[in-house]
């Protein structure tokens, strides 16, 4: 939806937007839809990732969790990094060549020359792997300090039992996101606020799985 919709936003983002293929017409409905999806899609994704990470740890154990995530996340990430990403660059340059916008693409590439090697749209897998490492550390910490997790459980329970829970979560997400820097978000270079923001949803999801209801 997002990448397909981008082709119908030329009037709003520019017809030469990084060599992206654009349709002759633009749609404000598509623009609103894409912007709306962008407000919640990755937050929900990382929340679900945290939820199911804790589920796998609980059902299969820590060792099986590490093996499972290695096979399902690390291996596909490495394949994507060295196969999918180069093909993506190839298609972007081909599209820019067909649209005669290579100069725009090359100037953009020169501006980010130091970060040429990056996970691009696989950035979420790069972040997931880091969250999974922290998950393993967190499980070991909670096993040692057993009183810590129940305290967080009580806080999550209070939020989720509130009739205004979705309002509180929306306000928290909106305020937190206003401090998030999106620069270098899809690069290997560390982006602390971006990492903490999405990591909060991952953590919330993992503790959400601990709730009895």
mmCIF file of C-alpha atoms in Angstrom, residues 66-86 119 121-126 128-129 132 188:
data_model
loop_
_atom_site.group_PDB
_atom_site.id
_atom_site.type_symbol
_atom_site.label_atom_id
_atom_site.label_comp_id
_atom_site.label_asym_id
_atom_site.label_seq_id
_atom_site.Cartn_x
_atom_site.Cartn_y
_atom_site.Cartn_z
ATOM 1 C CA UNK A 66 17.927 -17.606 20.203
ATOM 2 C CA UNK A 67 17.998 -20.408 17.630
ATOM 3 C CA UNK A 68 14.547 -19.475 16.317
ATOM 4 C CA UNK A 69 15.388 -15.793 15.883
ATOM 5 C CA UNK A 70 18.739 -16.620 14.302
ATOM 6 C CA UNK A 71 16.977 -18.675 11.637
ATOM 7 C CA UNK A 72 13.984 -16.382 11.131
ATOM 8 C CA UNK A 73 15.593 -12.937 11.444
ATOM 9 C CA UNK A 74 19.400 -13.009 11.226
ATOM 10 C CA UNK A 75 19.690 -15.355 8.221
ATOM 11 C CA UNK A 76 16.998 -13.543 6.141
ATOM 12 C CA UNK A 77 18.567 -10.220 7.115
ATOM 13 C CA UNK A 78 21.989 -11.262 5.822
ATOM 14 C CA UNK A 79 20.471 -12.623 2.604
ATOM 15 C CA UNK A 80 18.518 -9.416 2.128
ATOM 16 C CA UNK A 81 21.545 -7.261 2.881
ATOM 17 C CA UNK A 82 23.705 -8.859 0.192
ATOM 18 C CA UNK A 83 21.036 -9.834 -2.365
ATOM 19 C CA UNK A 84 17.833 -7.786 -2.022
ATOM 20 C CA UNK A 85 19.440 -4.435 -1.193
ATOM 21 C CA UNK A 86 21.837 -4.444 -4.199
ATOM 22 C CA UNK A 119 20.056 -1.934 5.640
ATOM 23 C CA UNK A 121 14.142 -0.933 4.236
ATOM 24 C CA UNK A 122 15.467 -3.836 6.276
ATOM 25 C CA UNK A 123 16.278 -1.456 9.116
ATOM 26 C CA UNK A 124 13.496 -2.960 11.234
ATOM 27 C CA UNK A 125 15.279 -6.338 11.174
ATOM 28 C CA UNK A 126 18.519 -4.667 12.272
ATOM 29 C CA UNK A 128 14.857 -6.371 15.984
ATOM 30 C CA UNK A 129 18.138 -8.248 16.347
ATOM 31 C CA UNK A 132 16.381 -9.700 20.840
ATOM 32 C CA UNK A 188 23.775 1.126 10.749
#
